[in-house]
Amino acid sequence: MREILTMWRDTRMIMLVAVVAAVYAAVLLPFKVFTILPGLTSVRPANVFPVIFGIMFGPAAAWGAAIGNLIGDVFGGTFGPGSIGGFLGNFFFGYVGYKMWGNLGPLSSGVEPDFRSKPFRQLVEYAIVAVAASTACAAIIAWVVDALGLVPFSVLAPIIVTNNTIAAVILGPPLLYLTYPRIKDMGLLYTDLLRDEDVTVSTPSRSQLAAFALLLTPLVWIGVGISLFGPSSTPQIAVGALLMVVFLAGAALGGERLSSIVGA
Amino acid sequence: MSDSPSLYIDGDTLLHRLDPRAKLALAAALFVGAYAFLDPVVVAVPLTLALLAVVLTGALANLLRLWFILVALFVVGLVVWPAFTPPAGPVVVDLPFIEITRRQLTASLARSLRIVSFIVTGVAFVSTTSNEEIVRGLRGLGVPYAFCFAVGTALRLFPTFLGAAGTVRQAQEARGLDLSASNPIERVRKFVPLLIPVFMTAFRNVQTQAMALEARGFDTQSDRTFYNEASFDAVDWAATGLSLVAIVGVAALALSGLG
């Protein structure tokens, strides 16, 4: 996980954080009017960005998504304590993608996410990554918002999962097909920008364990949170804290498989 | 939405003049006040103070811009929370399919007021704090310079990309792209032609912007000095002290069982 801190030494990664944040916020805001559940969520095509930017820009996308969502809150008029959840949730929305791509064992395509070769296998892998990222984001935001007594976990979490997943799964493959080769040609993949010692590569078995932890922990979190405990209750908050620790442990365990796929 | 995406309103009120860190402390006090209690009468106190701040700073127009969000969140809270609150006390709403007790009603009202209070406080903060002050405040709180720089740059780039997104959208609609589909999935799919140009325009210049920064001595490793250092005046200390006293007082009252 050290790359999320060491990336701040590189000027191009810092510029990427700023640009990711600005693009995310700029596309979030005009679509706030397309409401699904009034006041809670709207059609958010921008939700595809943290996932595909995460795969391409690595830790810069994680920070950029977090900052971009915060800017969306400030300019959209919803800035408040709930923005802490939005910051954390969107950070991991961008973080999960580059940790998981290539680490899903038999479910991985084993190629770069450009949808040129093995398109069906890439689609399966991408869909799993998108669901994991969307679910992690939803679980974290709903946990914080529930703890603040604003909206019950069991109401908000399924809405965010659905909203994030629809945008990410439908828009992600065509966007990656059209942009990944160009971004790679520009030399802006995180593997091109970070120093070798910052792009940690762990053993395949450990990376797989981490990837499945990142996939399963948020799914269990949402299942347990919806079915077992009442909103804003101590068990709900405590289980969320425990699963957050497990999720962070999964994040810390894995290396970045994408880096070895692209030969960095 | 007006031409400018910003909610900041230029002014010379006491709140405008306060250091952003002092404003954050005041906002935190109102947030804690709204969070600590579940009696709607008590939650209404921080909400009233936040509304007062909005009116006195001339930010009422911003609140009116957001009326739909406020009303929607209030109503959603009132509708949702009774289902998650154990019934107690006399029945106050008795309809064919639903019964709501007094406890369920007051708890729902308090939670709805809490979320409205959070948003109104947030509006008061962003209406009186410019982008530059937000970044200066972060720096003053000890947030690393590189992070503050990224936030500041994003805040500067964001209106440019917002304008580009709007221009691309108009251009594609002029070419016949129909964004009015009622199916949300279909609507989302149609945004691909809008996203690509905005996206690629944004990233094309990252390398050159980074080189330009480094050519001007941008360095994330060494300590920086600033020409215009923020001063934390007596009035800022007073506001921060008042906020701390309020937070401690609210915590004590909440622990003693009030509200």
Coordinates of C-alpha atoms in Angstrom, one line a residue:
Chain A
M1 CA 0.0 0.0 0.0
R2 CA 3.0 2.3 0.3
E3 CA 2.5 3.5 -3.3
I4 CA -0.5 5.6 -2.1
L5 CA 1.9 7.7 -0.2
T6 CA 5.1 7.5 -2.3
M7 CA 3.2 8.6 -5.4
W8 CA 3.1 12.1 -4.0
R9 CA 6.8 12.4 -4.8
D10 CA 6.1 12.4 -8.6
T11 CA 5.0 15.6 -10.2
R12 CA 3.1 13.8 -13.0
M13 CA 1.2 11.6 -10.6
I14 CA 0.2 14.8 -8.6
M15 CA -1.0 16.3 -11.9
L16 CA -2.9 13.1 -12.6
V17 CA -4.6 13.3 -9.2
A18 CA -5.7 16.9 -10.0
V19 CA -6.9 16.1 -13.5
V20 CA -8.8 12.9 -12.4
A21 CA -10.4 14.9 -9.6
A22 CA -11.4 17.7 -11.9
V23 CA -12.8 15.4 -14.6
Y24 CA -14.7 13.3 -12.1
A25 CA -16.3 16.4 -10.5
A26 CA -17.0 18.0 -13.8
V27 CA -18.9 15.0 -15.1
L28 CA -20.6 14.4 -11.7
L29 CA -22.2 17.8 -11.4
P30 CA -24.2 18.3 -14.6
F31 CA -26.0 14.9 -14.0
K32 CA -27.1 15.6 -10.5
V33 CA -30.4 16.7 -12.0
F34 CA -31.1 13.1 -13.3
T35 CA -32.5 12.0 -10.0
I36 CA -33.2 8.3 -9.1
L37 CA -34.0 8.7 -5.4
P38 CA -34.6 12.4 -4.6
G39 CA -31.8 13.8 -2.6
L40 CA -29.9 10.6 -2.3
T41 CA -28.7 9.5 -5.7
S42 CA -28.9 10.3 -9.3
V43 CA -27.9 8.8 -12.7
R44 CA -24.1 9.1 -12.4
P45 CA -22.3 8.1 -15.6
A46 CA -19.2 9.6 -13.9
N47 CA -19.1 6.5 -11.7
V48 CA -17.3 4.7 -14.4
F49 CA -14.3 6.9 -14.0
P50 CA -12.9 5.7 -10.6
V51 CA -12.9 2.1 -11.9
I52 CA -11.2 2.7 -15.3
F53 CA -9.0 5.5 -14.0
G54 CA -8.0 3.2 -11.1
I55 CA -6.9 0.5 -13.6
M56 CA -4.9 3.0 -15.6
F57 CA -3.6 5.5 -13.1
G58 CA -3.4 3.4 -10.0
P59 CA -3.1 5.3 -6.7
A60 CA -3.5 8.7 -8.5
A61 CA -7.0 7.6 -9.4
A62 CA -7.8 6.7 -5.9
W63 CA -6.8 10.1 -4.5
G64 CA -8.4 11.8 -7.5
A65 CA -11.7 10.1 -7.1
A66 CA -11.8 11.0 -3.4
I67 CA -11.0 14.6 -4.1
G68 CA -13.3 14.8 -7.1
N69 CA -16.2 13.5 -5.0
L70 CA -15.4 16.1 -2.3
I71 CA -15.4 18.9 -4.9
G72 CA -18.8 17.6 -6.2
D73 CA -20.1 17.8 -2.6
V74 CA -18.8 21.4 -2.1
F75 CA -20.2 22.6 -5.5
G76 CA -23.3 20.5 -5.3
G77 CA -24.3 21.9 -1.9
T78 CA -24.1 18.6 0.0
F79 CA -20.8 19.2 1.9
G80 CA -21.0 18.0 5.5
P81 CA -19.9 15.2 7.8
G82 CA -21.2 12.7 5.3
S83 CA -18.5 13.9 2.9
I84 CA -16.0 12.0 5.0
G85 CA -17.7 8.8 4.0
G86 CA -17.8 10.0 0.4
F87 CA -14.1 10.7 0.5
L88 CA -13.2 7.3 1.9
G89 CA -15.6 5.4 -0.2
N90 CA -14.5 7.0 -3.5
F91 CA -10.9 6.5 -2.5
F92 CA -11.4 2.8 -2.5
F93 CA -13.7 3.0 -5.5
G94 CA -10.5 4.0 -7.4
Y95 CA -8.1 1.9 -5.4
V96 CA -9.6 -1.6 -5.9
G97 CA -9.2 -1.8 -9.7
Y98 CA -5.4 -1.8 -10.1
K99 CA -5.1 -4.2 -7.1
M100 CA -7.4 -6.8 -8.6
W101 CA -6.7 -6.8 -12.4
G102 CA -4.8 -9.9 -13.2
N103 CA -5.1 -11.3 -9.7
L104 CA -8.3 -13.3 -10.0
G105 CA -6.7 -16.6 -10.9
P106 CA -8.9 -18.5 -13.4
L107 CA -11.2 -15.5 -13.7
S108 CA -8.4 -13.3 -14.9
S109 CA -7.8 -12.7 -18.6
G110 CA -4.0 -12.4 -18.2
V111 CA -3.8 -9.5 -20.6
E112 CA -3.9 -5.7 -20.5
P113 CA -7.4 -4.2 -20.1
D114 CA -7.6 -2.9 -23.6
F115 CA -10.4 -5.2 -24.8
R116 CA -8.5 -6.1 -27.9
S117 CA -7.6 -9.7 -27.2
K118 CA -9.7 -12.2 -25.2
P119 CA -12.6 -9.7 -25.0
F120 CA -15.0 -12.1 -23.3
R121 CA -12.6 -13.0 -20.6
Q122 CA -11.7 -9.4 -20.1
L123 CA -15.3 -8.5 -19.8
V124 CA -15.8 -11.1 -17.1
E125 CA -12.7 -9.9 -15.2
Y126 CA -13.7 -6.2 -15.7
A127 CA -17.2 -6.9 -14.4
I128 CA -15.9 -8.6 -11.3
V129 CA -13.5 -5.7 -10.6
A130 CA -16.3 -3.2 -11.2
V131 CA -18.6 -5.0 -8.8
A132 CA -15.9 -5.2 -6.1
A133 CA -15.0 -1.5 -6.4
S134 CA -18.7 -0.5 -6.5
T135 CA -19.5 -2.6 -3.5
A136 CA -16.5 -1.4 -1.4
C137 CA -17.5 2.2 -2.1
A138 CA -21.1 1.5 -1.2
A139 CA -20.3 -0.3 2.0
I140 CA -17.9 2.4 3.3
I141 CA -20.2 5.3 2.4
A142 CA -23.3 3.6 3.8
W143 CA -21.4 2.6 7.0
V144 CA -20.3 6.2 7.7
V145 CA -23.7 7.8 6.8
D146 CA -25.5 5.2 8.9
A147 CA -23.2 5.9 11.9
L148 CA -24.1 9.6 11.5
G149 CA -27.8 8.6 11.7
L150 CA -28.5 10.2 8.3
V151 CA -29.8 7.3 6.2
P152 CA -30.0 3.6 7.2
F153 CA -27.3 1.3 5.9
S154 CA -29.8 -1.2 4.5
V155 CA -31.5 1.6 2.4
L156 CA -28.4 3.4 1.1
A157 CA -25.9 0.5 0.4
P158 CA -28.0 -1.3 -2.2
I159 CA -28.8 2.0 -4.0
I160 CA -25.1 2.9 -4.2
V161 CA -24.1 -0.6 -5.3
T162 CA -26.6 -0.6 -8.1
N163 CA -25.9 2.9 -9.2
N164 CA -22.1 2.5 -9.3
T165 CA -22.3 -0.9 -10.9
I166 CA -24.6 0.0 -13.8
A167 CA -22.4 2.9 -14.8
A168 CA -19.1 1.1 -14.4
V169 CA -20.1 -2.1 -16.1
I170 CA -21.9 -0.6 -19.1
L171 CA -19.6 2.3 -19.8
G172 CA -16.2 0.8 -18.7
P173 CA -15.5 -1.6 -21.5
P174 CA -16.1 0.8 -24.4
L175 CA -14.2 3.6 -22.6
L176 CA -11.2 1.3 -21.9
Y177 CA -11.3 0.1 -25.5
L178 CA -11.1 3.6 -26.8
T179 CA -8.7 5.2 -24.3
Y180 CA -6.4 2.6 -22.8
P181 CA -4.1 2.4 -25.9
R182 CA -3.9 6.2 -26.1
I183 CA -3.2 6.6 -22.4
K184 CA -0.5 3.9 -22.7
D185 CA 1.0 5.7 -25.7
M186 CA 1.1 8.9 -23.7
G187 CA 3.2 7.1 -21.1
L188 CA 0.6 7.9 -18.4
L189 CA -0.1 4.4 -17.0
Y190 CA 0.9 4.3 -13.3
T191 CA 3.4 1.6 -14.1
D192 CA 5.2 4.1 -16.4
L193 CA 5.2 6.9 -13.8
L194 CA 6.0 5.2 -10.5
R195 CA 9.5 4.0 -9.6
D196 CA 10.0 0.2 -9.7
E197 CA 10.4 0.0 -5.9
D198 CA 7.0 1.7 -5.4
V199 CA 5.2 -0.8 -7.6
T200 CA 5.2 -3.8 -5.3
V201 CA 4.9 -7.2 -6.9
S202 CA 3.9 -9.9 -4.4
T203 CA 3.7 -13.7 -5.0
P204 CA 0.8 -14.8 -7.2
S205 CA -0.9 -16.8 -4.4
R206 CA -0.7 -13.8 -2.0
S207 CA -2.0 -11.4 -4.6
Q208 CA -4.9 -13.8 -5.4
L209 CA -5.8 -14.0 -1.7
A210 CA -5.8 -10.2 -1.5
A211 CA -7.9 -9.8 -4.6
F212 CA -10.6 -12.2 -3.4
A213 CA -10.5 -10.5 0.0
L214 CA -11.2 -7.2 -1.7
L215 CA -14.1 -8.8 -3.6
L216 CA -15.7 -10.8 -0.8
T217 CA -15.2 -8.5 2.2
P218 CA -17.5 -5.7 0.9
L219 CA -20.1 -8.3 -0.4
V220 CA -20.2 -9.9 3.1
W221 CA -20.3 -6.5 4.7
I222 CA -23.3 -5.4 2.7
G223 CA -25.1 -8.8 3.2
V224 CA -24.5 -8.7 7.0
G225 CA -25.3 -5.0 7.3
I226 CA -28.6 -5.4 5.5
S227 CA -29.9 -8.6 7.0
L228 CA -28.6 -8.8 10.6
F229 CA -28.4 -5.4 12.3
G230 CA -30.5 -2.3 12.8
P231 CA -29.3 1.0 11.5
S232 CA -27.1 3.2 13.6
S233 CA -26.8 0.3 16.2
T234 CA -23.6 -0.5 17.9
P235 CA -23.3 -3.9 16.3
Q236 CA -23.8 -2.3 12.8
I237 CA -21.1 0.2 13.4
A238 CA -18.8 -2.4 15.1
V239 CA -19.1 -5.0 12.3
G240 CA -18.4 -2.2 9.8
A241 CA -15.3 -1.3 11.6
L242 CA -14.1 -4.9 11.8
L243 CA -14.8 -5.5 8.1
M244 CA -13.0 -2.2 7.2
V245 CA -9.9 -3.6 9.0
V246 CA -10.2 -6.9 7.0
F247 CA -10.6 -4.9 3.8
L248 CA -7.5 -2.8 4.6
A249 CA -5.6 -6.0 5.4
G250 CA -6.6 -7.4 2.0
A251 CA -5.5 -4.2 0.3
A252 CA -2.1 -4.3 2.1
L253 CA -1.5 -7.9 1.2
G254 CA -1.5 -7.7 -2.5
G255 CA 0.9 -6.3 -5.1
E256 CA -0.1 -4.7 -8.4
R257 CA -0.5 -7.4 -10.9
L258 CA -1.2 -5.0 -13.8
S259 CA 2.4 -3.8 -13.5
S260 CA 3.7 -7.3 -14.4
I261 CA 1.1 -7.7 -17.2
V262 CA 2.4 -4.6 -18.9
G263 CA 6.0 -5.6 -18.3
A264 CA 7.0 -2.8 -16.0
Chain B
M1 CA -27.7 26.3 -12.0
S2 CA -26.1 29.7 -12.6
D3 CA -23.1 30.3 -14.9
S4 CA -20.6 29.8 -12.1
P5 CA -20.5 26.4 -10.4
S6 CA -19.2 28.0 -7.2
L7 CA -21.4 28.6 -4.3
Y8 CA -19.0 31.2 -2.9
I9 CA -20.5 34.7 -2.4
D10 CA -18.0 37.5 -2.1
G11 CA -18.7 39.6 1.0
D12 CA -17.2 41.4 4.0
T13 CA -19.1 39.9 6.9
L14 CA -17.5 38.6 10.1
L15 CA -17.8 35.0 8.8
H16 CA -16.2 35.9 5.5
R17 CA -13.2 37.5 7.3
L18 CA -12.6 34.6 9.6
D19 CA -9.7 32.2 9.0
P20 CA -11.0 29.1 7.2
R21 CA -9.7 27.0 10.1
A22 CA -11.9 29.0 12.5
K23 CA -14.9 28.6 10.2
L24 CA -14.2 24.8 10.1
A25 CA -14.2 24.8 14.0
L26 CA -17.6 26.6 14.0
A27 CA -19.0 24.2 11.5
A28 CA -17.7 21.3 13.5
A29 CA -19.5 22.7 16.6
L30 CA -22.8 22.9 14.6
F31 CA -22.3 19.4 13.2
V32 CA -21.7 17.9 16.7
G33 CA -24.7 19.8 18.0
A34 CA -26.9 18.3 15.3
Y35 CA -25.4 14.8 15.7
A36 CA -25.5 14.5 19.5
F37 CA -29.2 14.6 20.1
L38 CA -32.4 12.9 19.0
D39 CA -35.0 15.4 20.2
P40 CA -36.2 17.5 17.2
V41 CA -36.5 20.6 19.4
V42 CA -32.8 20.3 20.4
V43 CA -31.6 19.5 16.9
A44 CA -33.5 22.6 15.7
V45 CA -31.0 24.8 17.7
P46 CA -27.9 24.2 15.5
L47 CA -30.2 24.2 12.4
T48 CA -31.5 27.7 13.4
L49 CA -27.9 28.9 14.0
A50 CA -26.8 27.6 10.6
L51 CA -29.8 29.3 8.9
L52 CA -29.0 32.5 10.7
A53 CA -25.4 32.3 9.4
V54 CA -26.7 31.7 5.9
V55 CA -29.1 34.7 6.1
L56 CA -26.5 37.1 7.7
T57 CA -23.9 36.2 5.1
G58 CA -26.2 36.8 2.1
A59 CA -26.1 33.1 1.2
L60 CA -29.8 32.6 1.2
A61 CA -29.9 32.5 -2.7
N62 CA -27.5 29.4 -2.5
L63 CA -29.9 27.7 -0.1
L64 CA -32.8 28.4 -2.4
R65 CA -30.8 26.9 -5.3
L66 CA -30.7 23.7 -3.3
W67 CA -34.3 23.7 -2.0
F68 CA -35.1 20.5 -3.9
I69 CA -32.3 18.5 -2.3
L70 CA -33.2 19.8 1.2
V71 CA -36.9 19.0 0.8
A72 CA -36.2 15.6 -0.7
L73 CA -33.8 14.6 2.0
F74 CA -36.2 15.8 4.7
V75 CA -39.1 13.8 3.3
V76 CA -37.1 10.7 2.6
G77 CA -35.9 10.7 6.2
L78 CA -39.4 11.1 7.5
V79 CA -40.7 8.3 5.4
V80 CA -37.7 5.8 5.9
W81 CA -36.8 6.1 9.6
P82 CA -40.1 5.0 11.2
A83 CA -39.6 1.6 9.6
F84 CA -36.2 1.3 11.4
T85 CA -37.3 2.8 14.8
P86 CA -38.9 0.5 17.5
P87 CA -42.5 1.7 18.2
A88 CA -43.2 3.2 21.6
G89 CA -45.7 5.6 23.0
P90 CA -49.2 6.4 21.6
V91 CA -50.0 6.0 18.0
V92 CA -50.0 9.4 16.2
V93 CA -50.5 8.3 12.6
D94 CA -53.0 5.5 12.0
L95 CA -53.5 4.6 8.3
P96 CA -54.8 1.4 6.8
F97 CA -51.3 0.1 6.1
I98 CA -49.1 1.9 8.6
E99 CA -49.1 2.9 12.2
I100 CA -46.6 5.4 13.5
T101 CA -46.0 5.9 17.2
R102 CA -44.9 9.2 18.8
R103 CA -41.3 7.9 19.3
Q104 CA -41.0 6.8 15.7
L105 CA -42.3 10.2 14.6
T106 CA -40.0 12.3 16.8
A107 CA -36.9 10.2 16.0
S108 CA -37.6 10.5 12.3
L109 CA -38.2 14.2 12.5
A110 CA -34.9 14.6 14.5
R111 CA -32.9 12.6 11.9
S112 CA -34.5 14.6 9.0
L113 CA -33.6 17.9 10.8
R114 CA -30.1 16.6 11.4
I115 CA -29.4 15.9 7.7
V116 CA -30.9 19.3 6.8
S117 CA -28.8 21.0 9.5
F118 CA -25.6 19.3 8.1
I119 CA -26.4 20.6 4.6
V120 CA -27.3 24.2 5.7
T121 CA -24.1 24.4 7.8
G122 CA -22.1 23.1 4.8
V123 CA -23.7 25.8 2.6
A124 CA -22.9 28.5 5.1
F125 CA -19.2 27.3 5.1
V126 CA -18.8 27.1 1.3
S127 CA -20.7 30.3 0.7
T128 CA -18.2 32.3 2.8
T129 CA -15.0 30.4 1.9
S130 CA -13.3 30.8 -1.5
N131 CA -11.5 27.9 -3.2
E132 CA -8.1 29.6 -2.3
E133 CA -9.1 29.9 1.3
I134 CA -10.2 26.2 1.5
V135 CA -6.7 25.2 0.2
R136 CA -5.0 27.7 2.5
G137 CA -7.0 26.2 5.4
L138 CA -6.0 22.7 4.6
R139 CA -2.4 23.8 4.5
G140 CA -2.8 25.6 7.8
L141 CA -4.1 22.4 9.3
G142 CA -0.9 20.7 8.4
V143 CA -2.1 18.8 5.3
P144 CA 1.0 18.1 3.1
Y145 CA 1.7 20.7 0.4
A146 CA 1.5 18.2 -2.5
F147 CA -2.1 17.2 -1.5
C148 CA -3.1 20.9 -1.1
F149 CA -1.5 21.6 -4.5
A150 CA -3.6 18.8 -6.1
V151 CA -6.8 20.0 -4.5
G152 CA -6.1 23.6 -5.6
T153 CA -5.3 22.6 -9.1
A154 CA -8.4 20.4 -9.3
L155 CA -10.5 23.3 -8.1
R156 CA -9.0 25.5 -10.9
L157 CA -9.3 22.9 -13.6
F158 CA -12.8 21.8 -12.7
P159 CA -14.8 24.7 -14.1
T160 CA -12.8 24.4 -17.4
F161 CA -13.7 20.7 -17.7
L162 CA -17.3 21.5 -16.6
G163 CA -17.5 24.0 -19.5
A164 CA -16.0 21.5 -21.9
A165 CA -18.5 18.8 -20.8
G166 CA -21.3 21.3 -21.4
T167 CA -19.9 22.3 -24.8
V168 CA -19.4 18.7 -25.9
R169 CA -22.9 17.8 -24.7
Q170 CA -24.5 20.7 -26.8
A171 CA -22.4 19.8 -29.8
Q172 CA -23.4 16.1 -29.7
E173 CA -27.1 17.0 -29.2
A174 CA -26.9 19.3 -32.2
R175 CA -25.6 16.3 -34.2
G176 CA -28.7 14.4 -33.1
L177 CA -27.7 12.6 -29.9
D178 CA -30.9 12.1 -27.9
L179 CA -30.2 12.1 -24.1
S180 CA -33.9 12.0 -23.1
A181 CA -34.3 8.2 -23.0
S182 CA -36.5 7.2 -20.0
N183 CA -34.5 4.0 -19.4
P184 CA -31.6 4.9 -17.1
I185 CA -29.3 2.2 -18.6
E186 CA -30.0 3.5 -22.1
R187 CA -29.4 7.0 -20.9
V188 CA -26.1 6.1 -19.3
R189 CA -25.0 4.2 -22.4
K190 CA -25.5 7.3 -24.5
F191 CA -23.1 9.3 -22.5
V192 CA -20.0 7.5 -24.0
P193 CA -19.8 10.0 -27.0
L194 CA -19.8 12.8 -24.4
L195 CA -17.2 11.4 -22.1
I196 CA -14.4 10.5 -24.5
P197 CA -13.6 14.1 -25.8
V198 CA -13.7 15.6 -22.3
F199 CA -11.6 12.8 -20.9
M200 CA -8.9 12.8 -23.6
T201 CA -8.6 16.6 -23.7
A202 CA -8.0 16.5 -20.0
F203 CA -5.2 14.0 -20.0
R204 CA -3.4 15.2 -23.2
N205 CA -1.7 18.0 -21.3
V206 CA -0.6 16.2 -18.1
Q207 CA 3.0 15.6 -19.3
T208 CA 3.6 19.2 -20.4
Q209 CA 1.9 20.6 -17.3
A210 CA 4.1 18.5 -15.1
M211 CA 7.3 19.6 -17.0
A212 CA 6.2 23.2 -16.8
L213 CA 5.8 22.8 -13.0
E214 CA 9.2 21.2 -12.6
A215 CA 10.8 23.9 -14.8
R216 CA 9.4 26.5 -12.3
G217 CA 11.0 24.6 -9.4
F218 CA 8.1 22.6 -8.2
D219 CA 9.5 20.2 -5.7
T220 CA 7.5 17.9 -3.4
Q221 CA 10.5 16.9 -1.2
S222 CA 11.8 20.2 0.2
D223 CA 10.1 22.6 2.6
R224 CA 8.3 25.5 1.0
T225 CA 7.9 29.1 2.0
F226 CA 4.9 31.2 1.2
Y227 CA 4.6 34.9 0.3
N228 CA 1.2 35.3 1.8
E229 CA 1.1 33.4 5.1
A230 CA -2.2 33.1 6.8
S231 CA -2.5 34.9 10.1
F232 CA -4.7 33.5 12.9
D233 CA -6.0 36.7 14.6
A234 CA -7.7 37.1 18.0
V235 CA -11.1 36.9 16.5
D236 CA -10.2 33.5 15.0
W237 CA -8.9 32.3 18.3
A238 CA -12.2 33.5 19.9
A239 CA -14.3 31.6 17.3
T240 CA -12.2 28.5 17.7
G241 CA -12.4 28.7 21.5
L242 CA -16.2 29.2 21.4
S243 CA -16.5 26.2 19.1
L244 CA -14.5 24.0 21.5
V245 CA -16.5 25.1 24.5
A246 CA -19.7 24.4 22.5
I247 CA -18.5 20.9 21.5
V248 CA -17.5 20.0 25.1
G249 CA -20.8 21.4 26.4
V250 CA -22.8 19.5 23.8
A251 CA -21.0 16.3 24.7
A252 CA -21.6 16.8 28.4
L253 CA -25.3 17.5 27.9
A254 CA -25.7 14.5 25.6
L255 CA -23.9 12.2 28.1
S256 CA -26.1 13.5 30.9
G257 CA -29.1 12.3 28.9
L258 CA -30.6 15.5 27.6
G259 CA -32.2 15.3 24.2

